[in-house]
Amino acid sequence: MLVRGLFADKGLERNLGFWVPLALTLAIIALGLLVSPHFFWGLVILGPLLLIALWDMVQTSHSLRRNYPLTARFRWLFEDLRPFLRSYIVEGPLEGRPYDRVARSLVYARAKKQEDAHPFGTELDVYSEEYEALCHSINPNPKAPKRTRVKVGTDQCSKPYDAARLNISAMSFGALGNHAIEALNMGAKMGDFYHDTGEGGLSPYHLKHGGDVVWEIGSGYFGARDDDGNFDPESFRDKSQHDSVKMTEIKLSQGAKPGHGGLLPAAKVTDEIARTRQVPANEDCLSPPGHSAFSTPREMLEFAAKMRDLSGGKPVGIKLCVGMPHEVFAICKAMLDSGITLDFIVVDGGGGGTGAAPLELSDHVGLPLRIGLYYVNNALVGTGLKDKVKLAASEKVYSGSSIAMNAALGANWCNAARAFMFSLGCVQSLRCHTGTCPTGVATSSPARQRGLVIPEKAERVANFQSKTLDSLHDIVVACGLNSPDEFTPRHLRQWKNNAEMIPWSQIVNEVEPGKLLHEPDDTPFAEYWRMADADTFNPVA
């Protein structure tokens, strides 16, 4: 069989990876015997190559290696190199995914305090669907405040918090290494904005530099759980009252993998991560799809009220990727019926990031941010809760224009994750799930983290946030407004067809304040309102 494979069906051509090392090996042996023994040193290279080729021909796992010994291995080499070759050589400035070269370069420039102006005009096709416009004013407002903040906290909250317009979105310790966590938190301290812990627990690295922290509690209750994996009030109280913890957040779902939970493999559950998460070391760490502490909207709000009380009156909110719209209205009905009000809601879009997720969930489950914002914002407006419950947005936020566009759809502030990773030096190598991040951001490897120098990267984190808010201010001024809160759907326009550009106020249906309470059937959300029930997330009609 082996001999037939060497010669049959263009065997000489297919097996060059065997014949060439064999011929060179024989030649080296002849030269070593006839000319000089020094030629035998060539066998140091050719011998292993010939053995590899022989092994490829007899192994049974890979068809290509059996048919193309040695040379087939170049396929795997170029597959490994493909993301880098494409990013640096092949792709155009607007072609990269999830972030194109223009977006990444903007973050890098602002993080390094380099020139971020763009020459020669836009590279976008302004007559295609990729172009969206924010409507400026003939009468700009240069007197608009340089920085504005958002007061978070209802009358049920005794320790309200003033949030910046751009903050660090949820990224867990374990998904990111301790150097990255430290640099992000130090940058948040320098720039006076908050740093969301992600669901992986409140680690010492989140607290080391004194930056403002939002402690996210997911379905695994990491850092606040008992031995059975249930929520532990005492553990939560002790940690949530730390001065650096400004708010707490219940994670219901994540845009990149809604309703999935997660699994940190045993190999990544080091002793340090195990202590932070309160789980056994060197064992798989499971984050269930749903919460055990509640199963209905009313129970969720009671749990939120408990968290607010245990934390000493700090704001509490939820983060979710919107799926079934009636569930959003059910939460609002529960707030009205129970009298328990959330302090904020973070809407995560289906285009959000993650360290790792099933492709099907990332590509096809969960509503995009703008549609999610549309439902949540109108639910709050229609029930008269918008003035109490603040709204945040997270999904591919990296520029002042993306913050302004989200503000036009109701967001009071934005959170960004991957953009802040870029400010740390991330090169979008797409190796977050392998532990082999080349820049030391998404890895726990001490050797790889050595490249991430905490003080230097912290300064870049603060620079990026500050420069991005400067660009937001420029847009506020150009639109003749006083603050981002004054953006409305009328400011955001996109192409309806190749001849008509319309505002978002004509694309989506807006509800009048409080109208769901008195005339729900006269709103675009009548069906969802009928389906919503304060005591179940299931549709009731």
Coordinates of C-alpha atoms in Angstrom, one line a residue:
M1 CA 0.0 0.0 0.0
L2 CA 2.8 2.4 1.0
V3 CA 4.8 1.6 -2.1
R4 CA 1.8 2.0 -4.4
G5 CA 1.0 5.4 -2.8
L6 CA 4.6 6.6 -3.6
F7 CA 4.2 6.1 -7.3
A8 CA 0.5 5.9 -8.3
D9 CA -1.6 8.8 -9.4
K10 CA 1.1 11.5 -9.7
G11 CA 2.9 9.9 -6.8
L12 CA 6.2 11.6 -7.5
E13 CA 4.5 15.0 -7.6
R14 CA 2.4 14.4 -4.5
N15 CA 5.2 13.0 -2.4
L16 CA 7.8 15.7 -3.1
G17 CA 7.9 16.2 0.7
F18 CA 9.3 12.7 1.0
W19 CA 11.4 12.4 -2.2
V20 CA 13.3 15.7 -1.8
P21 CA 14.5 15.0 1.8
L22 CA 15.3 11.4 0.8
A23 CA 17.4 12.5 -2.3
L24 CA 19.2 15.2 -0.3
T25 CA 19.9 12.7 2.6
L26 CA 21.4 10.2 0.2
A27 CA 23.5 13.0 -1.4
I28 CA 24.7 14.2 2.0
I29 CA 25.7 10.7 3.0
A30 CA 27.6 10.2 -0.3
L31 CA 29.4 13.6 0.1
G32 CA 30.2 12.7 3.7
L33 CA 31.7 9.4 2.7
L34 CA 33.5 10.6 -0.5
V35 CA 34.4 14.2 0.2
S36 CA 34.4 15.3 3.9
P37 CA 32.8 14.1 7.1
H38 CA 31.7 17.6 7.7
F39 CA 28.8 17.1 5.2
F40 CA 27.2 14.7 7.8
W41 CA 26.1 17.8 9.7
G42 CA 23.5 18.2 7.1
L43 CA 21.7 15.2 8.5
V44 CA 20.8 17.2 11.6
I45 CA 18.3 19.0 9.4
L46 CA 17.5 16.4 6.7
G47 CA 17.2 13.4 9.0
P48 CA 14.3 14.8 11.1
L49 CA 12.5 16.0 7.9
L50 CA 12.7 12.6 6.4
L51 CA 11.4 10.9 9.5
I52 CA 8.5 13.4 9.7
A53 CA 7.7 12.7 6.0
L54 CA 7.7 8.9 6.7
W55 CA 5.5 9.4 9.7
D56 CA 3.0 11.5 7.7
M57 CA 2.7 8.7 5.1
V58 CA 1.8 6.0 7.7
Q59 CA -0.2 7.9 10.2
T60 CA -4.0 7.5 10.0
S61 CA -5.4 10.8 11.4
H62 CA -5.0 13.2 8.6
S63 CA -5.7 12.5 4.9
L64 CA -3.7 15.4 3.6
R65 CA -0.6 14.4 5.4
R66 CA -0.9 10.8 4.1
N67 CA -1.2 12.0 0.5
Y68 CA 1.2 15.0 0.8
P69 CA 3.8 14.1 3.4
L70 CA 5.6 17.0 5.0
T71 CA 4.3 19.6 2.5
A72 CA 0.7 19.4 3.9
R73 CA 2.0 20.8 7.2
F74 CA 2.4 24.2 5.5
R75 CA -1.4 24.4 5.4
W76 CA -1.5 24.5 9.2
L77 CA 1.3 27.0 9.3
F78 CA -0.6 29.4 7.0
E79 CA -3.8 28.8 8.9
D80 CA -2.1 30.1 12.0
L81 CA -0.6 33.0 10.2
R82 CA -3.8 33.8 8.2
P83 CA -5.4 36.3 10.7
F84 CA -2.2 38.3 10.9
L85 CA -1.4 38.2 7.2
R86 CA -5.0 39.3 6.4
S87 CA -5.0 42.0 9.0
Y88 CA -1.7 43.6 8.1
I89 CA -1.4 42.9 4.3
V90 CA -4.7 41.9 2.7
E91 CA -7.7 43.6 4.3
G92 CA -8.7 47.2 3.5
P93 CA -9.1 49.8 6.2
L94 CA -12.9 49.1 6.5
E95 CA -13.0 45.3 6.0
G96 CA -11.8 43.9 9.4
R97 CA -14.2 42.1 11.7
P98 CA -15.4 42.5 14.4
Y99 CA -13.5 45.8 14.3
D100 CA -12.0 47.2 11.1
R101 CA -8.6 48.8 10.8
V102 CA -10.0 52.3 11.0
A103 CA -11.7 51.7 14.4
R104 CA -8.7 49.9 15.9
S105 CA -6.3 52.7 14.7
L106 CA -8.5 55.3 16.2
V107 CA -8.4 53.6 19.6
Y108 CA -4.6 53.1 19.4
A109 CA -4.0 56.7 18.4
R110 CA -6.1 58.1 21.2
A111 CA -4.6 55.7 23.8
K112 CA -1.1 56.9 22.8
K113 CA -2.1 60.5 22.6
Q114 CA -1.1 60.5 18.9
E115 CA -2.8 62.4 16.1
D116 CA -6.3 61.0 15.6
A117 CA -7.5 63.3 12.8
H118 CA -8.4 61.6 9.5
P119 CA -7.1 63.2 6.3
F120 CA -8.8 63.7 2.9
G121 CA -12.4 63.0 4.0
T122 CA -14.4 60.0 4.9
E123 CA -13.7 56.6 3.3
L124 CA -17.3 55.5 3.8
D125 CA -19.7 55.5 0.8
V126 CA -22.1 58.1 2.0
Y127 CA -24.8 56.9 -0.4
S128 CA -24.7 53.3 0.8
E129 CA -26.4 51.7 3.8
E130 CA -23.1 51.8 5.8
Y131 CA -23.4 55.5 6.2
E132 CA -25.4 57.0 9.1
A133 CA -25.6 60.6 9.9
L134 CA -26.0 62.7 13.1
C135 CA -27.7 65.9 12.3
H136 CA -25.8 69.0 13.3
S137 CA -27.2 72.5 13.8
I138 CA -26.6 75.7 11.9
N139 CA -26.2 77.2 15.4
P140 CA -23.6 75.2 17.3
N141 CA -23.3 75.5 21.1
P142 CA -19.6 76.0 22.0
K143 CA -20.7 76.7 25.6
A144 CA -21.8 73.1 26.2
P145 CA -20.1 71.7 29.3
K146 CA -16.9 69.7 28.5
R147 CA -17.9 66.8 30.8
T148 CA -21.3 65.8 32.1
R149 CA -22.1 62.8 34.3
V150 CA -25.2 60.8 35.0
K151 CA -26.6 60.5 38.5
V152 CA -27.6 56.9 39.1
G153 CA -29.9 56.1 42.0
T154 CA -33.6 56.3 42.8
D155 CA -35.1 57.5 46.0
Q156 CA -34.7 53.9 47.3
C157 CA -30.9 54.3 47.0
S158 CA -29.0 56.1 49.8
K159 CA -25.7 56.2 48.1
P160 CA -26.2 57.4 44.5
Y161 CA -23.3 57.4 42.0
D162 CA -22.4 59.9 39.3
A163 CA -21.4 57.8 36.3
A164 CA -19.2 58.9 33.4
R165 CA -20.5 58.8 29.9
L166 CA -18.0 56.1 29.0
N167 CA -16.9 53.3 31.3
I168 CA -15.2 49.9 31.1
S169 CA -17.7 47.1 30.4
A170 CA -17.8 43.7 32.1
M171 CA -14.6 41.6 31.6
S172 CA -13.9 38.9 34.3
F173 CA -10.7 38.1 36.1
G174 CA -9.8 34.8 34.5
A175 CA -10.9 35.9 31.0
L176 CA -8.4 38.7 31.4
G177 CA -5.1 38.3 33.3
N178 CA -4.3 40.2 36.5
H179 CA -2.1 42.7 34.6
A180 CA -4.9 43.7 32.4
I181 CA -7.3 44.0 35.3
E182 CA -4.9 46.2 37.2
A183 CA -4.2 48.4 34.2
L184 CA -7.9 48.9 33.5
N185 CA -8.7 49.7 37.2
M186 CA -5.7 52.1 37.5
G187 CA -6.8 53.8 34.3
A188 CA -10.4 54.1 35.6
K189 CA -8.9 55.7 38.7
M190 CA -6.9 58.2 36.7
G191 CA -9.8 59.1 34.4
D192 CA -12.6 59.0 37.0
F193 CA -14.8 56.4 35.4
Y194 CA -15.9 53.0 36.5
H195 CA -14.7 49.5 35.9
D196 CA -17.2 46.6 35.7
T197 CA -15.8 43.4 37.2
G198 CA -17.6 40.9 34.9
E199 CA -19.2 37.9 36.5
G200 CA -15.9 36.3 37.6
G201 CA -15.9 37.9 41.0
L202 CA -14.4 40.9 42.8
S203 CA -10.7 40.2 42.8
P204 CA -7.9 41.9 44.7
Y205 CA -6.8 43.4 41.4
H206 CA -10.1 45.2 41.0
L207 CA -9.5 46.9 44.3
K208 CA -5.7 47.4 44.3
H209 CA -5.6 50.9 42.7
G210 CA -8.8 52.4 44.0
G211 CA -10.7 52.8 40.8
D212 CA -14.5 52.9 40.9
V213 CA -15.9 49.4 40.6
V214 CA -19.3 48.0 39.5
W215 CA -19.5 44.5 40.9
E216 CA -21.4 42.2 38.5
I217 CA -23.2 39.2 39.9
G218 CA -24.0 36.5 37.4
S219 CA -25.8 33.2 37.8
G220 CA -22.7 31.5 39.3
Y221 CA -22.6 34.1 42.1
F222 CA -18.8 34.1 42.0
G223 CA -17.3 35.7 45.0
A224 CA -20.7 35.7 46.8
R225 CA -21.7 32.0 46.9
D226 CA -21.9 29.2 49.4
D227 CA -20.5 25.7 48.9
D228 CA -23.6 24.6 46.9
G229 CA -23.3 27.5 44.4
N230 CA -26.2 29.6 45.8
F231 CA -26.1 33.3 46.7
D232 CA -24.4 33.9 50.0
P233 CA -25.8 37.2 51.5
E234 CA -23.0 37.5 54.2
S235 CA -20.2 37.1 51.7
F236 CA -21.9 39.6 49.3
R237 CA -22.4 42.2 52.1
D238 CA -18.8 42.0 53.3
K239 CA -17.4 42.7 49.8
S240 CA -20.1 45.0 48.4
Q241 CA -19.6 47.6 51.2
H242 CA -16.0 48.2 50.1
D243 CA -15.4 51.9 49.4
S244 CA -14.4 51.2 45.8
V245 CA -17.6 49.3 44.9
K246 CA -20.0 52.0 43.8
M247 CA -22.8 49.9 42.3
T248 CA -23.8 46.3 41.9
E249 CA -25.2 44.7 38.8
I250 CA -27.2 41.5 38.2
K251 CA -26.2 39.9 34.9
L252 CA -29.2 38.3 33.3
S253 CA -27.7 37.6 29.9
Q254 CA -24.8 38.6 27.6
G255 CA -25.1 39.8 24.1
A256 CA -22.5 37.4 22.7
K257 CA -24.0 34.3 24.3
P258 CA -27.4 35.1 25.8
G259 CA -29.0 32.4 27.9
H260 CA -25.9 30.2 27.7
G261 CA -23.9 30.6 30.9
G262 CA -20.3 29.6 30.6
L263 CA -17.5 27.3 31.5
L264 CA -14.0 28.1 32.7
P265 CA -11.9 25.0 32.0
A266 CA -10.1 23.3 34.9
A267 CA -6.8 24.2 33.4
K268 CA -7.6 27.9 33.8
V269 CA -9.0 27.7 37.4
T270 CA -5.8 28.5 39.2
D271 CA -5.6 28.8 43.0
E272 CA -5.9 32.6 42.7
I273 CA -8.9 32.5 40.4
A274 CA -10.5 29.8 42.6
R275 CA -10.2 32.0 45.7
T276 CA -11.7 34.9 43.9
R277 CA -14.6 32.9 42.6
Q278 CA -15.0 30.7 45.8
V279 CA -14.8 27.5 43.8
P280 CA -12.5 24.5 43.9
A281 CA -9.2 24.9 42.1
N282 CA -8.3 22.9 39.1
E283 CA -11.9 21.9 38.4
D284 CA -14.3 23.1 35.7
C285 CA -16.0 26.3 36.8
L286 CA -19.6 26.4 35.6
S287 CA -21.7 29.5 35.3
P288 CA -25.3 28.2 34.8
P289 CA -27.6 29.6 32.1
G290 CA -30.1 31.1 34.6
H291 CA -30.2 32.3 38.2
S292 CA -31.2 30.1 41.2
A293 CA -32.1 33.1 43.4
F294 CA -35.1 34.1 41.3
S295 CA -37.3 32.9 38.4
T296 CA -39.9 35.7 38.0
P297 CA -39.7 39.5 37.4
R298 CA -41.0 40.2 40.9
E299 CA -38.5 37.8 42.5
M300 CA -35.7 39.4 40.6
L301 CA -36.7 42.8 41.9
E302 CA -36.9 41.5 45.5
F303 CA -33.4 40.0 45.0
A304 CA -32.2 43.4 43.7
A305 CA -33.7 45.2 46.7
K306 CA -31.9 42.7 48.9
M307 CA -28.6 43.4 47.2
R308 CA -29.1 47.2 47.5
D309 CA -29.8 46.8 51.3
L310 CA -26.8 44.5 51.8
S311 CA -24.5 46.9 50.0
G312 CA -25.4 49.7 52.3
G313 CA -27.8 51.5 49.9
K314 CA -25.7 51.5 46.7
P315 CA -27.4 51.5 43.3
V316 CA -28.3 48.2 41.8
G317 CA -29.2 47.4 38.2
I318 CA -29.5 44.6 35.7
K319 CA -27.6 43.8 32.5
L320 CA -29.4 41.9 29.7
C321 CA -29.4 41.2 26.0
V322 CA -33.0 41.6 24.9
G323 CA -34.6 38.5 23.5
M324 CA -38.4 38.3 23.9
P325 CA -39.6 41.9 24.1
H326 CA -42.5 41.1 26.4
E327 CA -40.0 40.2 29.2
V328 CA -38.8 43.8 29.3
F329 CA -42.4 45.0 29.8
A330 CA -42.9 42.3 32.5
I331 CA -40.0 43.8 34.4
C332 CA -41.5 47.2 34.2
K333 CA -44.9 45.9 35.3
A334 CA -43.2 44.3 38.3
M335 CA -41.5 47.5 39.2
L336 CA -44.8 49.3 39.1
D337 CA -46.7 46.6 41.0
S338 CA -44.0 45.9 43.7
G339 CA -42.8 49.4 44.2
I340 CA -39.2 48.2 43.9
T341 CA -37.3 50.2 41.3
L342 CA -34.1 49.3 39.6
D343 CA -31.5 52.1 39.6
F344 CA -30.2 51.3 36.1
I345 CA -30.5 48.9 33.2
V346 CA -27.5 48.0 30.9
V347 CA -28.6 46.8 27.5
D348 CA -26.0 44.5 25.8
G349 CA -26.3 44.0 22.1
G350 CA -26.0 40.8 20.1
G351 CA -22.9 42.1 18.5
G352 CA -21.1 42.4 21.9
G353 CA -17.8 40.6 22.7
T354 CA -16.8 37.6 24.7
G355 CA -13.8 35.5 25.5
A356 CA -15.4 32.4 24.0
A357 CA -18.9 31.5 22.9
P358 CA -20.7 28.9 20.6
L359 CA -20.7 30.4 17.1
E360 CA -24.4 29.8 16.7
L361 CA -25.2 31.9 19.8
S362 CA -22.9 34.7 18.8
D363 CA -24.2 34.8 15.2
H364 CA -27.9 34.2 15.6
V365 CA -29.2 34.6 19.2
G366 CA -30.0 37.9 20.9
L367 CA -31.2 41.2 19.5
P368 CA -28.8 43.9 18.3
L369 CA -28.2 46.8 20.6
R370 CA -30.3 49.3 18.9
I371 CA -33.4 47.1 18.8
G372 CA -32.8 46.2 22.4
L373 CA -32.5 49.9 23.4
Y374 CA -35.7 50.6 21.4
Y375 CA -37.7 48.2 23.5
V376 CA -36.2 49.0 26.9
N377 CA -36.3 52.7 26.4
N378 CA -39.9 52.7 25.2
A379 CA -40.9 50.4 28.0
L380 CA -39.4 52.8 30.6
V381 CA -40.9 55.9 28.9
G382 CA -44.3 54.3 28.4
T383 CA -44.5 53.3 32.1
G384 CA -43.2 56.6 33.4
L385 CA -40.0 55.1 34.8
K386 CA -37.4 56.6 32.5
D387 CA -36.7 59.6 34.8
K388 CA -35.9 57.1 37.6
V389 CA -34.2 54.2 35.9
K390 CA -31.1 55.1 34.0
L391 CA -30.2 53.3 30.8
A392 CA -26.8 52.2 29.6
A393 CA -25.7 50.6 26.3
S394 CA -22.9 48.2 25.4
E395 CA -22.0 46.9 22.0
K396 CA -19.0 47.9 19.8
V397 CA -18.7 51.3 21.5
Y398 CA -15.3 52.9 20.5
S399 CA -15.9 56.5 19.4
G400 CA -17.8 59.6 20.3
S401 CA -20.2 59.1 17.5
S402 CA -21.2 55.6 18.7
I403 CA -21.9 57.1 22.2
A404 CA -24.0 59.9 20.6
M405 CA -25.9 57.5 18.4
N406 CA -26.8 55.3 21.4
A407 CA -27.8 58.5 23.3
A408 CA -30.2 59.3 20.5
L409 CA -31.9 56.0 21.2
G410 CA -32.2 56.6 25.0
A411 CA -28.9 55.6 26.5
N412 CA -27.6 57.8 29.3
W413 CA -24.1 56.3 29.1
C414 CA -22.1 53.6 27.4
N415 CA -19.8 50.8 28.4
A416 CA -17.0 49.5 26.2
A417 CA -15.0 46.3 26.5
R418 CA -13.0 45.5 23.4
A419 CA -12.2 49.1 22.8
F420 CA -10.5 49.3 26.2
M421 CA -8.7 46.0 25.3
F422 CA -7.3 47.8 22.2
S423 CA -6.1 50.6 24.5
L424 CA -4.2 47.9 26.4
G425 CA -2.5 46.7 23.2
C426 CA -4.9 44.0 22.0
V427 CA -4.3 43.3 18.3
Q428 CA -7.5 41.4 17.6
S429 CA -5.6 38.1 17.2
L430 CA -8.8 36.2 18.1
R431 CA -7.0 34.0 20.6
C432 CA -8.9 35.1 23.7
H433 CA -10.2 31.5 24.4
T434 CA -6.8 29.8 24.0
G435 CA -4.7 31.4 26.8
T436 CA -2.1 32.3 24.2
C437 CA -3.0 36.0 23.7
P438 CA 0.2 37.5 22.1
T439 CA -0.2 40.9 24.0
G440 CA -0.7 39.4 27.5
V441 CA -4.3 40.8 27.8
A442 CA -6.5 37.8 27.7
T443 CA -4.2 35.2 29.3
S444 CA -3.1 34.2 32.8
S445 CA 0.3 33.2 31.6
P446 CA 3.0 35.1 33.6
A447 CA 5.4 34.9 30.7
R448 CA 2.9 36.5 28.3
Q449 CA 1.6 39.1 30.8
R450 CA 5.2 40.3 31.2
G451 CA 4.7 42.3 28.0
L452 CA 1.8 44.3 29.6
V453 CA 3.4 47.0 31.8
I454 CA 0.7 48.1 34.1
P455 CA 1.4 51.9 34.7
E456 CA 2.1 52.5 31.0
K457 CA -1.1 50.7 29.9
A458 CA -3.2 52.4 32.6
E459 CA -2.3 55.8 31.2
R460 CA -3.4 54.6 27.8
V461 CA -6.7 53.4 29.2
A462 CA -7.3 56.9 30.7
N463 CA -6.2 58.6 27.5
F464 CA -8.5 56.7 25.3
Q465 CA -11.5 57.4 27.5
S466 CA -10.7 61.1 27.8
K467 CA -10.1 61.6 24.1
T468 CA -13.3 59.7 23.2
L469 CA -15.3 62.0 25.5
D470 CA -13.6 65.0 23.9
S471 CA -15.0 63.8 20.5
L472 CA -18.4 63.3 22.1
H473 CA -18.3 66.9 23.3
D474 CA -17.4 68.0 19.7
I475 CA -20.5 66.3 18.4
V476 CA -22.7 67.8 21.2
V477 CA -21.4 71.2 20.3
A478 CA -22.0 70.7 16.5
C479 CA -25.6 69.6 17.2
G480 CA -26.3 72.7 19.2
L481 CA -27.0 70.8 22.4
N482 CA -26.0 71.2 26.0
S483 CA -25.5 67.5 26.9
P484 CA -25.8 64.0 25.3
D485 CA -29.1 63.6 27.1
E486 CA -30.6 66.0 24.6
F487 CA -30.0 63.7 21.6
T488 CA -33.2 62.2 20.2
P489 CA -34.1 59.7 17.4
R490 CA -34.6 62.7 15.2
H491 CA -30.8 63.4 15.3
L492 CA -29.9 60.0 13.9
R493 CA -30.6 59.3 10.2
Q494 CA -30.0 56.4 7.9
W495 CA -30.8 55.5 4.3
K496 CA -34.3 54.1 3.7
N497 CA -33.5 53.5 0.1
N498 CA -31.0 55.0 -2.4
A499 CA -33.1 58.2 -2.6
E500 CA -34.4 58.9 0.9
M501 CA -32.6 59.4 4.2
I502 CA -34.9 59.3 7.2
P503 CA -34.6 59.9 11.0
W504 CA -34.9 57.0 13.4
S505 CA -38.1 58.6 14.7
Q506 CA -39.7 57.5 11.4
I507 CA -38.1 54.1 11.5
V508 CA -39.2 53.1 15.0
N509 CA -42.4 53.9 16.8
E510 CA -42.0 55.9 20.0
V511 CA -44.5 55.8 22.9
E512 CA -45.6 58.9 24.8
P513 CA -44.6 59.2 28.4
G514 CA -46.9 57.1 30.7
K515 CA -49.2 56.0 27.8
L516 CA -48.8 52.3 28.6
L517 CA -50.4 52.9 32.0
H518 CA -53.6 54.5 30.6
E519 CA -53.9 53.6 26.9
P520 CA -51.7 50.7 26.1
D521 CA -53.9 49.5 23.2
D522 CA -53.1 52.8 21.4
T523 CA -49.4 52.1 21.5
P524 CA -47.2 50.0 19.1
F525 CA -46.4 47.8 22.1
A526 CA -50.0 46.7 23.0
E527 CA -49.3 43.0 22.2
Y528 CA -46.2 42.9 24.3
W529 CA -47.9 44.7 27.2
R530 CA -50.8 42.1 27.2
M531 CA -48.2 39.3 27.1
A532 CA -46.3 40.7 30.1
D533 CA -46.9 39.6 33.7
A534 CA -45.1 40.7 36.8
D535 CA -45.1 37.1 38.2
T536 CA -43.7 35.3 35.2
F537 CA -41.3 35.7 32.3
N538 CA -43.5 33.5 30.2
P539 CA -46.1 35.2 27.9
V540 CA -49.6 35.1 29.4
A541 CA -51.6 35.9 26.3

